[in-house]
Amino acid sequence: MTPINAGTRSVFIAFQSSPDAPVEAVHKLRKMRIGVVGLGYVGLPLAVAFGEAGHDVVGYDVDQERVALLGGGESDIEDVDSARLAALGERFAATTDAAELGPCEAILICVPTPLAAEREPDLTYVRESTETIATILRPGQLVVLESTTYPGTTREELLPVLERGGMKVGEDFHLAYSPERIDPGRSDHQIATTPKVVGGMTPACVERATAVYSEVCNEVVPVSSPEAAELAKLLENIFRSVNIALVNELAQLTDRLGIDIWEVIDAASSKPFGFMRFEPGPGMGGHCLPVDPFYLAYKARQHDFYTEFVELAGKINQSHPLFCVSKVQAALNDAGKAVNGAKVLLIGVSYKAGVGDLREAPSLKILSHLRELGADVSYHDPLIPELEDQGLQSVDLGTAADADVVAIITAHPGIDYGALVDAAPLVVDFRGITREIDADNVVLL
């Protein structure tokens, strides 16, 4: 048993035979005060998890409207029901005042890390958050970065700023990186049941972060450094990105060969080893997969290394929505209609079924290019009532009968796709949701 001195607390962590093996907390810490910086898709679920574990949570965000909403017990994040948030009562406080983070024993940074216009990392929010924390950092505090980023960010960007006041990492305060593993809309893998990777600046930092996360995670996986943890997160998502690119490229090939890609995938999936099923679609979206390959490529270039394989996958995924547009155009052409002037109804515009999230959604590219070709585009999405930038509002499914073609972009649950096929004159299905429907008016990806 390895004792951890956590200020006035004492917690014991049971280590396995390997230092890299998962660890579990044997004794829980006493009630803590946890600060969460950024109350979006990552930060709010984490804040609620700590609150439900009995700890006091200070949620800090610069968005005053969001803070007011959350402070009133109303959640704007689908994975956090408003009833859960309201049930926390005084255990959760949302604020725009960074000074309220001062008394926190741990501060977890969960801010966006988007790409700049030139497809390079934009660490603006991480840097601003770090500067803010540096103004209130006190001895004994733990700071953890959860935002997805390239290897070296914690050491190169956070550490110098936090040590600027004279305190020493691993002695006066602790610093670690622990990648978020939130999958919006997913109910089978929650924070508690998803292993938590932790990489600290020192062994003491790893132990302190492990103790804190063991309060809400059943399993913590320590690694030797923040860089290992940062790259582990990129590997997880790049693995998916590469395989999605592969299956989408094969879908384009099978379209020319006249082979059913879904049948091919079903056949390959019958192999009980050496194969993992990935399915084609209209493109890749979300807050991680379209971004992460470019983060790794950026870091690799700094070391005169070019991740050609990874970057190629990113290019394929970025261009795949254009193939989907051509598929709609070809379906209309086969029906004797031009895309110019055609009424096109998109079913689902969020990047993922069951989630009202438009970040990097391929539907936006498809919509834009169809409009450039002269199509009259409308959409139906029960989770996205309005596309303000496009001047569109979600229409009723009953309009499918008046459309020239219906394109299924995101297969949200709760939609009767059989009735949709019956009503629409032509359906192009990019999700394979209508595969079991025997109809002559359906065109599959």
CSV table of C-alpha atoms in Angstrom, one decimal:
chain,number,residue,atom,x,y,z
A,1,MET,CA,0.0,0.0,0.0
A,2,THR,CA,1.3,3.4,-0.9
A,3,PRO,CA,0.2,6.3,1.4
A,4,ILE,CA,-0.6,9.7,-0.2
A,5,ASN,CA,-0.2,12.8,1.9
A,6,ALA,CA,-3.0,15.0,0.7
A,7,GLY,CA,-2.7,17.9,3.1
A,8,THR,CA,-4.8,17.1,6.1
A,9,ARG,CA,-6.1,13.9,4.4
A,10,SER,CA,-4.6,10.5,4.1
A,11,VAL,CA,-5.6,8.2,1.3
A,12,PHE,CA,-4.2,4.8,0.3
A,13,ILE,CA,-3.9,3.7,-3.3
A,14,ALA,CA,-3.6,0.0,-4.0
A,15,PHE,CA,-1.0,-0.5,-6.8
A,16,GLN,CA,-0.9,-3.6,-9.0
A,17,SER,CA,2.4,-5.4,-9.8
A,18,SER,CA,3.0,-3.0,-12.8
A,19,PRO,CA,3.4,0.7,-12.2
A,20,ASP,CA,1.3,1.3,-15.3
A,21,ALA,CA,-1.6,-0.9,-14.1
A,22,PRO,CA,-5.0,0.5,-13.2
A,23,VAL,CA,-5.3,1.6,-9.5
A,24,GLU,CA,-8.3,1.9,-7.2
A,25,ALA,CA,-8.8,4.0,-4.1
A,26,VAL,CA,-9.2,1.8,-1.0
A,27,HIS,CA,-10.3,4.7,1.2
A,28,LYS,CA,-12.2,7.7,0.0
A,29,LEU,CA,-11.0,11.3,0.7
A,30,ARG,CA,-13.0,13.4,3.0
A,31,LYS,CA,-15.3,16.1,1.5
A,32,MET,CA,-13.4,18.3,-1.0
A,33,ARG,CA,-14.0,21.5,-2.9
A,34,ILE,CA,-13.5,20.9,-6.6
A,35,GLY,CA,-13.2,23.7,-9.2
A,36,VAL,CA,-14.2,23.0,-12.8
A,37,VAL,CA,-13.1,25.6,-15.4
A,38,GLY,CA,-15.4,25.4,-18.5
A,39,LEU,CA,-19.0,24.2,-18.1
A,40,GLY,CA,-19.6,22.6,-21.5
A,41,TYR,CA,-20.0,19.0,-22.7
A,42,VAL,CA,-17.0,17.9,-20.7
A,43,GLY,CA,-16.9,20.2,-17.6
A,44,LEU,CA,-20.6,20.1,-16.6
A,45,PRO,CA,-20.9,16.3,-16.5
A,46,LEU,CA,-17.6,16.2,-14.5
A,47,ALA,CA,-18.9,18.8,-12.1
A,48,VAL,CA,-22.1,17.0,-11.5
A,49,ALA,CA,-20.2,13.7,-10.9
A,50,PHE,CA,-18.2,15.3,-8.2
A,51,GLY,CA,-21.3,16.9,-6.7
A,52,GLU,CA,-23.2,13.6,-6.7
A,53,ALA,CA,-20.2,12.0,-4.9
A,54,GLY,CA,-20.8,14.5,-2.1
A,55,HIS,CA,-18.2,17.1,-2.8
A,56,ASP,CA,-18.7,20.9,-3.2
A,57,VAL,CA,-18.1,22.1,-6.7
A,58,VAL,CA,-17.4,25.5,-8.1
A,59,GLY,CA,-18.1,25.7,-11.8
A,60,TYR,CA,-16.3,28.6,-13.5
A,61,ASP,CA,-17.2,29.9,-16.9
A,62,VAL,CA,-16.8,33.2,-18.7
A,63,ASP,CA,-20.2,32.9,-20.4
A,64,GLN,CA,-22.5,34.9,-18.1
A,65,GLU,CA,-25.7,33.6,-19.7
A,66,ARG,CA,-24.6,30.0,-19.1
A,67,VAL,CA,-23.6,30.6,-15.6
A,68,ALA,CA,-27.0,32.2,-14.8
A,69,LEU,CA,-28.8,29.3,-16.4
A,70,LEU,CA,-26.8,26.6,-14.6
A,71,GLY,CA,-27.0,28.6,-11.3
A,72,GLY,CA,-30.7,28.4,-11.6
A,73,GLY,CA,-30.5,24.6,-11.9
A,74,GLU,CA,-31.2,24.4,-15.6
A,75,SER,CA,-28.8,22.4,-17.8
A,76,ASP,CA,-28.1,23.2,-21.4
A,77,ILE,CA,-26.1,20.0,-21.9
A,78,GLU,CA,-28.0,16.9,-23.0
A,79,ASP,CA,-26.0,14.5,-20.9
A,80,VAL,CA,-26.9,16.3,-17.7
A,81,ASP,CA,-30.6,16.4,-16.9
A,82,SER,CA,-31.7,19.6,-15.2
A,83,ALA,CA,-33.2,17.6,-12.4
A,84,ARG,CA,-29.8,16.1,-11.6
A,85,LEU,CA,-28.2,19.5,-11.6
A,86,ALA,CA,-30.9,21.1,-9.5
A,87,ALA,CA,-30.7,18.1,-7.0
A,88,LEU,CA,-27.1,19.2,-6.1
A,89,GLY,CA,-28.4,22.2,-4.4
A,90,GLU,CA,-25.7,24.1,-2.6
A,91,ARG,CA,-23.1,21.5,-3.6
A,92,PHE,CA,-22.8,23.2,-7.0
A,93,ALA,CA,-22.2,26.9,-7.6
A,94,ALA,CA,-21.7,28.4,-11.0
A,95,THR,CA,-19.7,31.6,-11.2
A,96,THR,CA,-17.8,34.1,-13.5
A,97,ASP,CA,-15.6,35.1,-10.6
A,98,ALA,CA,-12.3,33.3,-10.7
A,99,ALA,CA,-11.6,34.2,-7.1
A,100,GLU,CA,-14.1,31.6,-6.0
A,101,LEU,CA,-11.7,28.9,-7.3
A,102,GLY,CA,-9.1,30.0,-4.7
A,103,PRO,CA,-10.4,27.7,-1.9
A,104,CYS,CA,-10.7,24.7,-4.2
A,105,GLU,CA,-8.4,21.8,-3.5
A,106,ALA,CA,-8.4,20.7,-7.2
A,107,ILE,CA,-9.0,22.8,-10.3
A,108,LEU,CA,-9.9,20.8,-13.5
A,109,ILE,CA,-9.6,22.6,-16.8
A,110,CYS,CA,-12.2,21.6,-19.3
A,111,VAL,CA,-12.1,24.3,-22.0
A,112,PRO,CA,-12.3,23.9,-25.8
A,113,THR,CA,-9.2,23.4,-27.9
A,114,PRO,CA,-10.4,24.2,-31.5
A,115,LEU,CA,-8.4,24.5,-34.6
A,116,ALA,CA,-7.3,27.9,-36.0
A,117,ALA,CA,-8.1,28.8,-39.6
A,118,GLU,CA,-4.9,27.2,-40.9
A,119,ARG,CA,-5.7,23.9,-39.1
A,120,GLU,CA,-3.3,24.5,-36.3
A,121,PRO,CA,-4.0,24.2,-32.6
A,122,ASP,CA,-5.7,27.1,-31.0
A,123,LEU,CA,-4.8,27.0,-27.3
A,124,THR,CA,-6.3,30.4,-26.5
A,125,TYR,CA,-8.8,29.1,-24.0
A,126,VAL,CA,-6.2,26.9,-22.3
A,127,ARG,CA,-3.8,29.7,-22.0
A,128,GLU,CA,-6.4,32.1,-20.7
A,129,SER,CA,-7.6,29.6,-18.1
A,130,THR,CA,-4.0,29.0,-17.0
A,131,GLU,CA,-3.3,32.7,-16.5
A,132,THR,CA,-6.5,33.0,-14.5
A,133,ILE,CA,-5.6,30.0,-12.2
A,134,ALA,CA,-2.1,31.4,-11.7
A,135,THR,CA,-3.6,34.5,-10.1
A,136,ILE,CA,-5.3,32.4,-7.4
A,137,LEU,CA,-3.0,29.4,-7.1
A,138,ARG,CA,-2.2,28.5,-3.6
A,139,PRO,CA,0.0,25.8,-1.9
A,140,GLY,CA,-1.5,22.3,-1.9
A,141,GLN,CA,-3.7,22.8,-4.9
A,142,LEU,CA,-4.0,20.3,-7.8
A,143,VAL,CA,-4.4,21.6,-11.3
A,144,VAL,CA,-5.4,19.2,-14.1
A,145,LEU,CA,-5.8,19.8,-17.8
A,146,GLU,CA,-8.5,17.7,-19.4
A,147,SER,CA,-8.8,19.4,-22.8
A,148,THR,CA,-7.6,17.4,-25.8
A,149,THR,CA,-4.2,18.7,-27.0
A,150,TYR,CA,-0.8,17.8,-28.4
A,151,PRO,CA,2.0,16.1,-26.3
A,152,GLY,CA,3.9,18.7,-24.4
A,153,THR,CA,1.1,21.2,-23.7
A,154,THR,CA,0.9,20.6,-20.0
A,155,ARG,CA,4.7,20.9,-19.5
A,156,GLU,CA,5.3,23.8,-22.0
A,157,GLU,CA,2.1,25.9,-21.6
A,158,LEU,CA,0.8,25.4,-18.1
A,159,LEU,CA,3.9,24.6,-16.0
A,160,PRO,CA,5.9,27.9,-16.6
A,161,VAL,CA,2.8,30.0,-15.9
A,162,LEU,CA,1.9,28.2,-12.7
A,163,GLU,CA,5.5,28.3,-11.4
A,164,ARG,CA,5.9,31.9,-12.2
A,165,GLY,CA,4.9,33.0,-8.7
A,166,GLY,CA,7.7,31.0,-7.1
A,167,MET,CA,5.9,27.7,-6.2
A,168,LYS,CA,7.4,24.4,-7.3
A,169,VAL,CA,5.4,21.7,-9.0
A,170,GLY,CA,5.3,18.4,-7.0
A,171,GLU,CA,6.2,20.2,-3.8
A,172,ASP,CA,4.0,23.3,-3.4
A,173,PHE,CA,1.3,22.4,-5.9
A,174,HIS,CA,0.4,19.5,-8.2
A,175,LEU,CA,-0.1,19.5,-12.0
A,176,ALA,CA,-1.4,16.7,-14.2
A,177,TYR,CA,-3.0,15.9,-17.5
A,178,SER,CA,-6.0,13.6,-17.6
A,179,PRO,CA,-7.8,13.4,-21.0
A,180,GLU,CA,-11.6,13.7,-21.0
A,181,ARG,CA,-13.4,10.6,-22.4
A,182,ILE,CA,-16.9,12.0,-22.7
A,183,ASP,CA,-19.0,10.6,-25.5
A,184,PRO,CA,-22.0,12.8,-25.8
A,185,GLY,CA,-25.3,10.9,-25.8
A,186,ARG,CA,-23.9,7.7,-24.6
A,187,SER,CA,-25.5,6.0,-21.6
A,188,ASP,CA,-23.5,2.8,-21.4
A,189,HIS,CA,-20.2,4.4,-20.6
A,190,GLN,CA,-20.4,7.1,-18.0
A,191,ILE,CA,-17.6,9.0,-16.0
A,192,ALA,CA,-17.7,6.4,-13.3
A,193,THR,CA,-17.3,3.4,-15.6
A,194,THR,CA,-14.8,4.8,-18.0
A,195,PRO,CA,-11.2,4.3,-16.9
A,196,LYS,CA,-9.4,7.6,-16.2
A,197,VAL,CA,-5.9,8.0,-17.6
A,198,VAL,CA,-3.7,10.3,-15.5
A,199,GLY,CA,-0.2,11.6,-16.2
A,200,GLY,CA,1.5,13.9,-13.7
A,201,MET,CA,4.5,16.1,-13.7
A,202,THR,CA,5.9,14.2,-10.7
A,203,PRO,CA,5.0,11.0,-8.9
A,204,ALA,CA,3.4,13.1,-6.2
A,205,CYS,CA,1.3,14.8,-8.9
A,206,VAL,CA,0.1,11.4,-10.2
A,207,GLU,CA,-0.8,10.2,-6.8
A,208,ARG,CA,-2.7,13.3,-5.9
A,209,ALA,CA,-4.6,13.3,-9.2
A,210,THR,CA,-5.4,9.6,-8.8
A,211,ALA,CA,-6.8,10.2,-5.3
A,212,VAL,CA,-9.1,13.0,-6.6
A,213,TYR,CA,-10.4,11.1,-9.7
A,214,SER,CA,-10.9,7.9,-7.7
A,215,GLU,CA,-13.8,9.8,-6.0
A,216,VAL,CA,-15.8,9.6,-9.3
A,217,CYS,CA,-14.0,7.0,-11.4
A,218,ASN,CA,-14.0,3.2,-10.6
A,219,GLU,CA,-10.6,2.8,-12.3
A,220,VAL,CA,-7.7,5.1,-12.7
A,221,VAL,CA,-4.8,4.3,-15.1
A,222,PRO,CA,-1.6,6.2,-14.2
A,223,VAL,CA,1.0,6.8,-16.9
A,224,SER,CA,4.6,8.0,-16.6
A,225,SER,CA,4.1,11.6,-17.8
A,226,PRO,CA,1.6,14.2,-19.1
A,227,GLU,CA,3.0,13.6,-22.6
A,228,ALA,CA,2.1,9.9,-22.5
A,229,ALA,CA,-1.5,10.8,-21.4
A,230,GLU,CA,-1.8,13.6,-24.0
A,231,LEU,CA,-0.7,11.2,-26.8
A,232,ALA,CA,-2.9,8.4,-25.5
A,233,LYS,CA,-6.0,10.6,-26.0
A,234,LEU,CA,-4.9,11.5,-29.6
A,235,LEU,CA,-4.2,7.8,-30.3
A,236,GLU,CA,-7.7,6.8,-29.2
A,237,ASN,CA,-9.4,9.3,-31.5
A,238,ILE,CA,-7.0,9.0,-34.4
A,239,PHE,CA,-7.6,5.3,-34.4
A,240,ARG,CA,-11.2,6.0,-35.0
A,241,SER,CA,-10.5,8.7,-37.5
A,242,VAL,CA,-8.3,6.5,-39.6
A,243,ASN,CA,-10.8,3.6,-39.6
A,244,ILE,CA,-13.7,5.9,-40.5
A,245,ALA,CA,-11.7,7.3,-43.4
A,246,LEU,CA,-10.9,3.8,-44.5
A,247,VAL,CA,-14.5,2.6,-44.6
A,248,ASN,CA,-15.8,5.9,-46.2
A,249,GLU,CA,-13.2,5.5,-48.9
A,250,LEU,CA,-14.2,1.9,-49.5
A,251,ALA,CA,-17.9,3.2,-49.7
A,252,GLN,CA,-16.8,5.5,-52.5
A,253,LEU,CA,-15.1,2.6,-54.3
A,254,THR,CA,-18.0,0.1,-53.9
A,255,ASP,CA,-20.3,2.8,-55.3
A,256,ARG,CA,-18.3,2.6,-58.5
A,257,LEU,CA,-18.0,-1.2,-58.4
A,258,GLY,CA,-21.7,-1.7,-57.8
A,259,ILE,CA,-21.1,-3.6,-54.6
A,260,ASP,CA,-23.2,-3.2,-51.4
A,261,ILE,CA,-20.7,-1.8,-48.8
A,262,TRP,CA,-23.1,-2.8,-46.0
A,263,GLU,CA,-23.1,-6.4,-47.2
A,264,VAL,CA,-19.3,-6.3,-47.3
A,265,ILE,CA,-19.0,-5.0,-43.7
A,266,ASP,CA,-21.5,-7.6,-42.4
A,267,ALA,CA,-19.5,-10.3,-44.1
A,268,ALA,CA,-16.1,-9.0,-42.7
A,269,SER,CA,-17.7,-8.6,-39.2
A,270,SER,CA,-18.4,-12.4,-39.1
A,271,LYS,CA,-14.7,-12.9,-38.4
A,272,PRO,CA,-14.3,-13.4,-34.7
A,273,PHE,CA,-10.8,-12.0,-34.5
A,274,GLY,CA,-8.6,-9.4,-36.2
A,275,PHE,CA,-11.4,-7.2,-37.4
A,276,MET,CA,-13.3,-4.3,-35.8
A,277,ARG,CA,-16.5,-3.0,-37.4
A,278,PHE,CA,-16.7,0.6,-38.6
A,279,GLU,CA,-19.6,1.8,-40.7
A,280,PRO,CA,-19.6,4.5,-43.4
A,281,GLY,CA,-21.7,7.7,-43.2
A,282,PRO,CA,-21.9,11.2,-44.5
A,283,GLY,CA,-18.6,12.3,-42.9
A,284,MET,CA,-17.1,12.8,-39.5
A,285,GLY,CA,-18.1,15.3,-36.9
A,286,GLY,CA,-17.9,16.1,-33.2
A,287,HIS,CA,-15.5,18.0,-30.9
A,288,CYS,CA,-12.6,15.5,-31.1
A,289,LEU,CA,-12.3,13.3,-34.2
A,290,PRO,CA,-12.1,15.9,-36.9
A,291,VAL,CA,-9.6,17.9,-34.8
A,292,ASP,CA,-7.2,15.5,-33.2
A,293,PRO,CA,-5.3,14.3,-36.2
A,294,PHE,CA,-4.2,17.9,-37.0
A,295,TYR,CA,-3.0,18.4,-33.4
A,296,LEU,CA,-0.7,15.4,-33.7
A,297,ALA,CA,0.5,16.5,-37.2
A,298,TYR,CA,1.3,20.0,-35.8
A,299,LYS,CA,3.5,18.6,-33.1
A,300,ALA,CA,5.2,16.1,-35.4
A,301,ARG,CA,6.2,18.9,-37.8
A,302,GLN,CA,8.0,20.6,-35.0
A,303,HIS,CA,10.3,17.5,-34.9
A,304,ASP,CA,10.7,17.3,-38.7
A,305,PHE,CA,8.3,14.3,-38.9
A,306,TYR,CA,5.3,14.2,-41.1
A,307,THR,CA,2.3,12.0,-40.2
A,308,GLU,CA,1.3,11.3,-43.7
A,309,PHE,CA,-0.9,8.4,-42.9
A,310,VAL,CA,-2.8,10.3,-40.2
A,311,GLU,CA,-3.1,13.5,-42.3
A,312,LEU,CA,-4.4,11.5,-45.3
A,313,ALA,CA,-7.2,10.1,-43.1
A,314,GLY,CA,-8.0,13.6,-42.1
A,315,LYS,CA,-8.2,14.8,-45.7
A,316,ILE,CA,-10.5,11.9,-46.7
A,317,ASN,CA,-12.8,12.6,-43.8
A,318,GLN,CA,-12.9,16.3,-44.6
A,319,SER,CA,-13.8,15.7,-48.3
A,320,HIS,CA,-16.3,12.9,-47.9
A,321,PRO,CA,-19.3,15.2,-47.6
A,322,LEU,CA,-18.6,16.2,-51.2
A,323,PHE,CA,-19.0,12.6,-52.3
A,324,CYS,CA,-22.4,12.6,-50.5
A,325,VAL,CA,-23.5,15.6,-52.4
A,326,SER,CA,-22.6,13.9,-55.6
A,327,LYS,CA,-24.6,10.9,-54.5
A,328,VAL,CA,-27.7,13.0,-54.0
A,329,GLN,CA,-27.1,14.7,-57.4
A,330,ALA,CA,-26.7,11.3,-59.1
A,331,ALA,CA,-29.9,10.0,-57.5
A,332,LEU,CA,-31.9,13.0,-58.7
A,333,ASN,CA,-30.3,12.6,-62.1
A,334,ASP,CA,-31.4,8.9,-62.3
A,335,ALA,CA,-34.9,10.1,-61.4
A,336,GLY,CA,-34.8,12.5,-64.3
A,337,LYS,CA,-34.4,15.7,-62.2
A,338,ALA,CA,-31.7,18.3,-61.9
A,339,VAL,CA,-30.3,19.3,-58.5
A,340,ASN,CA,-30.8,22.9,-59.6
A,341,GLY,CA,-34.2,23.8,-58.3
A,342,ALA,CA,-34.8,20.5,-56.6
A,343,LYS,CA,-36.4,20.3,-53.1
A,344,VAL,CA,-34.0,18.5,-50.8
A,345,LEU,CA,-35.0,17.5,-47.3
A,346,LEU,CA,-32.1,16.6,-44.9
A,347,ILE,CA,-33.1,14.3,-42.1
A,348,GLY,CA,-30.8,15.0,-39.1
A,349,VAL,CA,-28.1,17.7,-39.1
A,350,SER,CA,-26.3,17.0,-35.8
A,351,TYR,CA,-23.1,15.1,-36.1
A,352,LYS,CA,-24.4,12.1,-34.1
A,353,ALA,CA,-27.7,10.3,-33.5
A,354,GLY,CA,-29.4,11.3,-30.3
A,355,VAL,CA,-27.3,14.4,-29.7
A,356,GLY,CA,-28.1,18.0,-30.6
A,357,ASP,CA,-24.5,19.0,-31.4
A,358,LEU,CA,-23.4,20.7,-34.6
A,359,ARG,CA,-19.7,20.9,-34.0
A,360,GLU,CA,-17.9,19.9,-37.2
A,361,ALA,CA,-21.2,18.3,-38.4
A,362,PRO,CA,-20.8,17.0,-42.0
A,363,SER,CA,-24.4,18.0,-42.7
A,364,LEU,CA,-23.4,21.7,-42.8
A,365,LYS,CA,-21.0,21.1,-45.7
A,366,ILE,CA,-23.6,19.0,-47.5
A,367,LEU,CA,-26.2,21.7,-47.0
A,368,SER,CA,-23.9,24.4,-48.2
A,369,HIS,CA,-22.8,22.6,-51.3
A,370,LEU,CA,-26.3,21.6,-52.3
A,371,ARG,CA,-27.3,25.2,-52.1
A,372,GLU,CA,-24.4,26.2,-54.2
A,373,LEU,CA,-25.7,23.8,-56.8
A,374,GLY,CA,-29.1,25.5,-56.7
A,375,ALA,CA,-31.0,23.1,-54.5
A,376,ASP,CA,-33.9,24.3,-52.3
A,377,VAL,CA,-32.7,22.7,-49.0
A,378,SER,CA,-34.7,22.2,-45.8
A,379,TYR,CA,-34.1,20.0,-42.8
A,380,HIS,CA,-35.7,18.1,-40.0
A,381,ASP,CA,-34.0,17.5,-36.7
A,382,PRO,CA,-35.8,17.1,-33.4
A,383,LEU,CA,-32.7,18.2,-31.5
A,384,ILE,CA,-31.7,21.2,-33.6
A,385,PRO,CA,-34.7,23.5,-33.9
A,386,GLU,CA,-32.8,26.2,-35.9
A,387,LEU,CA,-29.8,26.7,-38.1
A,388,GLU,CA,-29.4,30.4,-37.5
A,389,ASP,CA,-26.4,30.9,-39.8
A,390,GLN,CA,-28.3,29.3,-42.7
A,391,GLY,CA,-31.6,31.0,-42.0
A,392,LEU,CA,-33.4,27.7,-41.6
A,393,GLN,CA,-35.7,26.1,-39.0
A,394,SER,CA,-36.5,22.5,-38.6
A,395,VAL,CA,-39.6,21.5,-40.7
A,396,ASP,CA,-42.2,18.8,-40.0
A,397,LEU,CA,-41.5,15.3,-41.4
A,398,GLY,CA,-44.8,15.6,-43.3
A,399,THR,CA,-42.9,17.8,-45.8
A,400,ALA,CA,-41.1,14.7,-47.1
A,401,ALA,CA,-43.9,14.0,-49.5
A,402,ASP,CA,-43.3,17.4,-51.2
A,403,ALA,CA,-39.5,16.9,-51.5
A,404,ASP,CA,-37.8,15.7,-54.6
A,405,VAL,CA,-35.3,13.8,-52.5
A,406,VAL,CA,-34.9,13.1,-48.8
A,407,ALA,CA,-31.3,12.5,-47.6
A,408,ILE,CA,-30.8,10.7,-44.3
A,409,ILE,CA,-27.7,12.4,-42.7
A,410,THR,CA,-28.2,11.5,-39.0
A,411,ALA,CA,-30.4,8.6,-38.0
A,412,HIS,CA,-32.0,10.0,-34.8
A,413,PRO,CA,-34.0,7.6,-32.8
A,414,GLY,CA,-37.8,8.1,-32.6
A,415,ILE,CA,-38.2,8.6,-36.4
A,416,ASP,CA,-40.4,6.2,-38.3
A,417,TYR,CA,-38.1,5.5,-41.2
A,418,GLY,CA,-40.5,3.1,-42.8
A,419,ALA,CA,-43.2,5.8,-43.0
A,420,LEU,CA,-40.6,8.2,-44.3
A,421,VAL,CA,-39.7,5.9,-47.2
A,422,ASP,CA,-43.4,5.4,-47.9
A,423,ALA,CA,-44.0,9.2,-48.0
A,424,ALA,CA,-40.9,10.4,-49.9
A,425,PRO,CA,-40.6,10.0,-53.7
A,426,LEU,CA,-36.8,9.3,-53.3
A,427,VAL,CA,-34.6,8.6,-50.3
A,428,VAL,CA,-30.8,8.6,-50.2
A,429,ASP,CA,-29.7,6.9,-47.0
A,430,PHE,CA,-26.2,7.6,-45.7
A,431,ARG,CA,-26.6,5.7,-42.5
A,432,GLY,CA,-27.9,2.3,-43.6
A,433,ILE,CA,-31.0,2.8,-41.4
A,434,THR,CA,-33.4,1.7,-44.2
A,435,ARG,CA,-31.4,-1.4,-45.2
A,436,GLU,CA,-34.2,-3.8,-44.1
A,437,ILE,CA,-36.9,-1.9,-46.0
A,438,ASP,CA,-37.7,-3.3,-49.4
A,439,ALA,CA,-38.4,-0.2,-51.5
A,440,ASP,CA,-37.4,0.9,-55.0
A,441,ASN,CA,-37.1,4.5,-54.0
A,442,VAL,CA,-34.2,4.0,-51.6
A,443,VAL,CA,-30.6,4.6,-52.6
A,444,LEU,CA,-28.0,3.4,-50.1
A,445,LEU,CA,-24.5,4.9,-49.5
